[in-house]
Amino acid sequence: MRQCVLIVSRIFILVLAAAGSVFAQANPDWTEPFPPFHIAGNLYYVGSKGLANYLITTPQGNILINSDLEANAPLIEASIEKLGFKLKDTKILLISHAHWDHDAGSAIIKEMTGAAYMVMDADVPIVESGGKTDFEYGNTPTALYPPTKVDRVLHDGDKVRLGGTVLVAHLTPGHTKGCTTWTMQVTDHRKKYNVVILGSPNVNAGYKLVGNLAYPEIAEDYERMWRVLKSLPCDIFLGAHGGYFGLEEKYSLMKEGGANPFVDPSGYKQYIAQKEQDFRTEMARQKLAAK
Ligand SMILES: [Zn+2]
């Protein structure tokens, strides 16, 4: 019986390891082009089907959120040009968090634009080591990327200003130590909207919430994130992956006309509540397994 349990647990570990390595590989959606479009005010979607990028235009140049995989740089450039803007007008590059699917292309984007790269303090060592110091993926070759110099280190609550636009960096840690949720206000048809661009609420496969030696405060950090996310006023709900906020469905609705489907305060609340519940379920499972 003991032998059997051992074998089963070994198989389980192998399956987990396989899932982890699959996770670290590129998902086909990540490099599949998606039509760029105007969200509201000076905010535009310029990402792929699976990886979200946002362009914020100002009279003094533009802000780009996320650089994605290295392979995405030409896609981002094409999306920006389709909207009538230029990638080289990007003055500031920001990220949702220091994982390769959001920041591997930062070195290329910096080279193409000369933009100032601004990253939350706790994610800076990850970005500048090309992913090598990440608590979970530091030894996963497919999760590594060219180390990129950060030009401004951000702290929780810091403001990024350009041409009259202000973005606020909210530390929402757990998924990475410096995971960042961006907020801004946009004015569209003389109405003001609070925008939330969610960093990531996910507990990835393999994340240890209990007894994590590489990230001992991980569970408290997730708790902090739920508190912050629940405190943010949100009209327009966006995030680091289109899947968080229903990109494809909302884009289709938008093309049909009518009210802007990205204005979705209740969708935001429901999503956060669901993700918090998922976290609590996983936490309970891990606590039980650790007994
Ligand atoms: Zn991530």
PDB file of N, CA, C and O in Angstrom, residues 56-93:
ATOM      1  N   ILE A  56      -1.241  54.278 -24.119  1.00  0.00           N
ATOM      2  CA  ILE A  56      -1.868  55.480 -23.580  1.00  0.00           C
ATOM      3  C   ILE A  56      -1.204  56.651 -24.289  1.00  0.00           C
ATOM      4  O   ILE A  56       0.019  56.835 -24.172  1.00  0.00           O
ATOM      5  N   THR A  57      -1.977  57.367 -25.063  1.00  0.00           N
ATOM      6  CA  THR A  57      -1.395  58.431 -25.884  1.00  0.00           C
ATOM      7  C   THR A  57      -1.503  59.763 -25.150  1.00  0.00           C
ATOM      8  O   THR A  57      -2.497  60.014 -24.455  1.00  0.00           O
ATOM      9  N   THR A  58      -0.474  60.584 -25.300  1.00  0.00           N
ATOM     10  CA  THR A  58      -0.492  61.931 -24.703  1.00  0.00           C
ATOM     11  C   THR A  58       0.202  62.891 -25.679  1.00  0.00           C
ATOM     12  O   THR A  58       0.930  62.442 -26.578  1.00  0.00           O
ATOM     13  N   PRO A  59      -0.004  64.205 -25.478  1.00  0.00           N
ATOM     14  CA  PRO A  59       0.656  65.165 -26.372  1.00  0.00           C
ATOM     15  C   PRO A  59       2.187  65.126 -26.249  1.00  0.00           C
ATOM     16  O   PRO A  59       2.882  65.661 -27.106  1.00  0.00           O
ATOM     17  N   GLN A  60       2.694  64.515 -25.178  1.00  0.00           N
ATOM     18  CA  GLN A  60       4.153  64.455 -25.002  1.00  0.00           C
ATOM     19  C   GLN A  60       4.738  63.069 -25.261  1.00  0.00           C
ATOM     20  O   GLN A  60       5.812  62.734 -24.768  1.00  0.00           O
ATOM     21  N   GLY A  61       4.040  62.270 -26.030  1.00  0.00           N
ATOM     22  CA  GLY A  61       4.494  60.907 -26.301  1.00  0.00           C
ATOM     23  C   GLY A  61       3.594  59.909 -25.592  1.00  0.00           C
ATOM     24  O   GLY A  61       2.651  60.298 -24.901  1.00  0.00           O
ATOM     25  N   ASN A  62       3.899  58.635 -25.775  1.00  0.00           N
ATOM     26  CA  ASN A  62       2.969  57.595 -25.327  1.00  0.00           C
ATOM     27  C   ASN A  62       3.561  56.674 -24.262  1.00  0.00           C
ATOM     28  O   ASN A  62       4.777  56.585 -24.105  1.00  0.00           O
ATOM     29  N   ILE A  63       2.655  56.009 -23.574  1.00  0.00           N
ATOM     30  CA  ILE A  63       3.042  55.017 -22.561  1.00  0.00           C
ATOM     31  C   ILE A  63       2.576  53.653 -23.075  1.00  0.00           C
ATOM     32  O   ILE A  63       1.445  53.524 -23.559  1.00  0.00           O
ATOM     33  N   LEU A  64       3.453  52.656 -22.971  1.00  0.00           N
ATOM     34  CA  LEU A  64       3.091  51.290 -23.366  1.00  0.00           C
ATOM     35  C   LEU A  64       3.136  50.401 -22.129  1.00  0.00           C
ATOM     36  O   LEU A  64       4.112  50.448 -21.378  1.00  0.00           O
ATOM     37  N   ILE A  65       2.077  49.633 -21.931  1.00  0.00           N
ATOM     38  CA  ILE A  65       2.074  48.679 -20.814  1.00  0.00           C
ATOM     39  C   ILE A  65       2.288  47.273 -21.375  1.00  0.00           C
ATOM     40  O   ILE A  65       1.522  46.816 -22.219  1.00  0.00           O
ATOM     41  N   ASN A  66       3.326  46.635 -20.903  1.00  0.00           N
ATOM     42  CA  ASN A  66       3.780  45.268 -21.229  1.00  0.00           C
ATOM     43  C   ASN A  66       4.537  45.193 -22.562  1.00  0.00           C
ATOM     44  O   ASN A  66       4.223  45.900 -23.520  1.00  0.00           O
ATOM     45  N   SER A  67       5.538  44.325 -22.567  1.00  0.00           N
ATOM     46  CA  SER A  67       6.332  44.112 -23.786  1.00  0.00           C
ATOM     47  C   SER A  67       6.150  42.689 -24.313  1.00  0.00           C
ATOM     48  O   SER A  67       6.565  42.388 -25.427  1.00  0.00           O
ATOM     49  N   ASP A  68       5.534  41.809 -23.509  1.00  0.00           N
ATOM     50  CA  ASP A  68       5.237  40.419 -23.911  1.00  0.00           C
ATOM     51  C   ASP A  68       6.505  39.616 -24.216  1.00  0.00           C
ATOM     52  O   ASP A  68       7.591  39.949 -23.753  1.00  0.00           O
ATOM     53  N   LEU A  69       6.340  38.571 -25.041  1.00  0.00           N
ATOM     54  CA  LEU A  69       7.485  37.756 -25.480  1.00  0.00           C
ATOM     55  C   LEU A  69       8.290  38.576 -26.481  1.00  0.00           C
ATOM     56  O   LEU A  69       7.754  39.501 -27.105  1.00  0.00           O
ATOM     57  N   GLU A  70       9.538  38.177 -26.706  1.00  0.00           N
ATOM     58  CA  GLU A  70      10.346  38.895 -27.706  1.00  0.00           C
ATOM     59  C   GLU A  70       9.673  38.865 -29.080  1.00  0.00           C
ATOM     60  O   GLU A  70       9.745  39.813 -29.838  1.00  0.00           O
ATOM     61  N   ALA A  71       8.997  37.752 -29.388  1.00  0.00           N
ATOM     62  CA  ALA A  71       8.336  37.586 -30.693  1.00  0.00           C
ATOM     63  C   ALA A  71       7.168  38.545 -30.889  1.00  0.00           C
ATOM     64  O   ALA A  71       6.688  38.724 -32.013  1.00  0.00           O
ATOM     65  N   ASN A  72       6.681  39.164 -29.798  1.00  0.00           N
ATOM     66  CA  ASN A  72       5.508  40.036 -29.922  1.00  0.00           C
ATOM     67  C   ASN A  72       5.837  41.467 -30.358  1.00  0.00           C
ATOM     68  O   ASN A  72       4.923  42.200 -30.752  1.00  0.00           O
ATOM     69  N   ALA A  73       7.118  41.862 -30.276  1.00  0.00           N
ATOM     70  CA  ALA A  73       7.467  43.273 -30.575  1.00  0.00           C
ATOM     71  C   ALA A  73       6.932  43.731 -31.942  1.00  0.00           C
ATOM     72  O   ALA A  73       6.297  44.788 -32.025  1.00  0.00           O
ATOM     73  N   PRO A  74       7.132  42.930 -33.034  1.00  0.00           N
ATOM     74  CA  PRO A  74       6.577  43.387 -34.325  1.00  0.00           C
ATOM     75  C   PRO A  74       5.044  43.449 -34.337  1.00  0.00           C
ATOM     76  O   PRO A  74       4.477  44.295 -35.024  1.00  0.00           O
ATOM     77  N   LEU A  75       4.406  42.563 -33.565  1.00  0.00           N
ATOM     78  CA  LEU A  75       2.928  42.591 -33.491  1.00  0.00           C
ATOM     79  C   LEU A  75       2.455  43.875 -32.808  1.00  0.00           C
ATOM     80  O   LEU A  75       1.499  44.519 -33.247  1.00  0.00           O
ATOM     81  N   ILE A  76       3.140  44.218 -31.717  1.00  0.00           N
ATOM     82  CA  ILE A  76       2.769  45.434 -30.979  1.00  0.00           C
ATOM     83  C   ILE A  76       2.972  46.655 -31.888  1.00  0.00           C
ATOM     84  O   ILE A  76       2.103  47.527 -31.975  1.00  0.00           O
ATOM     85  N   GLU A  77       4.101  46.666 -32.585  1.00  0.00           N
ATOM     86  CA  GLU A  77       4.392  47.799 -33.480  1.00  0.00           C
ATOM     87  C   GLU A  77       3.312  47.913 -34.572  1.00  0.00           C
ATOM     88  O   GLU A  77       2.799  49.011 -34.838  1.00  0.00           O
ATOM     89  N   ALA A  78       2.950  46.774 -35.174  1.00  0.00           N
ATOM     90  CA  ALA A  78       1.925  46.791 -36.235  1.00  0.00           C
ATOM     91  C   ALA A  78       0.588  47.280 -35.681  1.00  0.00           C
ATOM     92  O   ALA A  78      -0.116  48.057 -36.337  1.00  0.00           O
ATOM     93  N   SER A  79       0.240  46.846 -34.474  1.00  0.00           N
ATOM     94  CA  SER A  79      -1.033  47.274 -33.865  1.00  0.00           C
ATOM     95  C   SER A  79      -1.047  48.778 -33.633  1.00  0.00           C
ATOM     96  O   SER A  79      -2.044  49.451 -33.908  1.00  0.00           O
ATOM     97  N   ILE A  80       0.069  49.294 -33.119  1.00  0.00           N
ATOM     98  CA  ILE A  80       0.157  50.738 -32.841  1.00  0.00           C
ATOM     99  C   ILE A  80       0.037  51.526 -34.152  1.00  0.00           C
ATOM    100  O   ILE A  80      -0.690  52.526 -34.228  1.00  0.00           O
ATOM    101  N   GLU A  81       0.694  51.042 -35.195  1.00  0.00           N
ATOM    102  CA  GLU A  81       0.656  51.745 -36.490  1.00  0.00           C
ATOM    103  C   GLU A  81      -0.734  51.695 -37.127  1.00  0.00           C
ATOM    104  O   GLU A  81      -1.170  52.673 -37.735  1.00  0.00           O
ATOM    105  N   LYS A  82      -1.414  50.555 -36.966  1.00  0.00           N
ATOM    106  CA  LYS A  82      -2.780  50.438 -37.509  1.00  0.00           C
ATOM    107  C   LYS A  82      -3.707  51.492 -36.913  1.00  0.00           C
ATOM    108  O   LYS A  82      -4.665  51.922 -37.543  1.00  0.00           O
ATOM    109  N   LEU A  83      -3.418  51.883 -35.677  1.00  0.00           N
ATOM    110  CA  LEU A  83      -4.252  52.893 -35.012  1.00  0.00           C
ATOM    111  C   LEU A  83      -3.815  54.309 -35.383  1.00  0.00           C
ATOM    112  O   LEU A  83      -4.412  55.289 -34.938  1.00  0.00           O
ATOM    113  N   GLY A  84      -2.729  54.421 -36.166  1.00  0.00           N
ATOM    114  CA  GLY A  84      -2.259  55.740 -36.593  1.00  0.00           C
ATOM    115  C   GLY A  84      -1.218  56.349 -35.670  1.00  0.00           C
ATOM    116  O   GLY A  84      -0.906  57.536 -35.779  1.00  0.00           O
ATOM    117  N   PHE A  85      -0.666  55.556 -34.764  1.00  0.00           N
ATOM    118  CA  PHE A  85       0.387  56.051 -33.865  1.00  0.00           C
ATOM    119  C   PHE A  85       1.704  55.370 -34.234  1.00  0.00           C
ATOM    120  O   PHE A  85       1.750  54.524 -35.130  1.00  0.00           O
ATOM    121  N   LYS A  86       2.777  55.776 -33.519  1.00  0.00           N
ATOM    122  CA  LYS A  86       4.085  55.196 -33.821  1.00  0.00           C
ATOM    123  C   LYS A  86       4.706  54.595 -32.573  1.00  0.00           C
ATOM    124  O   LYS A  86       4.711  55.220 -31.507  1.00  0.00           O
ATOM    125  N   LEU A  87       5.267  53.395 -32.722  1.00  0.00           N
ATOM    126  CA  LEU A  87       5.938  52.749 -31.586  1.00  0.00           C
ATOM    127  C   LEU A  87       7.069  53.627 -31.061  1.00  0.00           C
ATOM    128  O   LEU A  87       7.273  53.728 -29.850  1.00  0.00           O
ATOM    129  N   LYS A  88       7.776  54.298 -31.986  1.00  0.00           N
ATOM    130  CA  LYS A  88       8.944  55.077 -31.540  1.00  0.00           C
ATOM    131  C   LYS A  88       8.549  56.314 -30.727  1.00  0.00           C
ATOM    132  O   LYS A  88       9.413  56.930 -30.106  1.00  0.00           O
ATOM    133  N   ASP A  89       7.268  56.640 -30.674  1.00  0.00           N
ATOM    134  CA  ASP A  89       6.812  57.731 -29.802  1.00  0.00           C
ATOM    135  C   ASP A  89       6.591  57.259 -28.362  1.00  0.00           C
ATOM    136  O   ASP A  89       6.151  58.032 -27.512  1.00  0.00           O
ATOM    137  N   THR A  90       6.877  55.983 -28.100  1.00  0.00           N
ATOM    138  CA  THR A  90       6.731  55.465 -26.728  1.00  0.00           C
ATOM    139  C   THR A  90       7.837  56.049 -25.858  1.00  0.00           C
ATOM    140  O   THR A  90       9.018  55.844 -26.126  1.00  0.00           O
ATOM    141  N   LYS A  91       7.424  56.783 -24.816  1.00  0.00           N
ATOM    142  CA  LYS A  91       8.400  57.419 -23.911  1.00  0.00           C
ATOM    143  C   LYS A  91       8.589  56.613 -22.636  1.00  0.00           C
ATOM    144  O   LYS A  91       9.633  56.708 -21.989  1.00  0.00           O
ATOM    145  N   ILE A  92       7.542  55.861 -22.265  1.00  0.00           N
ATOM    146  CA  ILE A  92       7.600  55.109 -21.006  1.00  0.00           C
ATOM    147  C   ILE A  92       7.086  53.691 -21.252  1.00  0.00           C
ATOM    148  O   ILE A  92       6.050  53.495 -21.894  1.00  0.00           O
ATOM    149  N   LEU A  93       7.841  52.707 -20.736  1.00  0.00           N
ATOM    150  CA  LEU A  93       7.430  51.299 -20.810  1.00  0.00           C
ATOM    151  C   LEU A  93       7.162  50.796 -19.393  1.00  0.00           C
ATOM    152  O   LEU A  93       8.023  50.931 -18.515  1.00  0.00           O
TER     153      LEU A  93
END
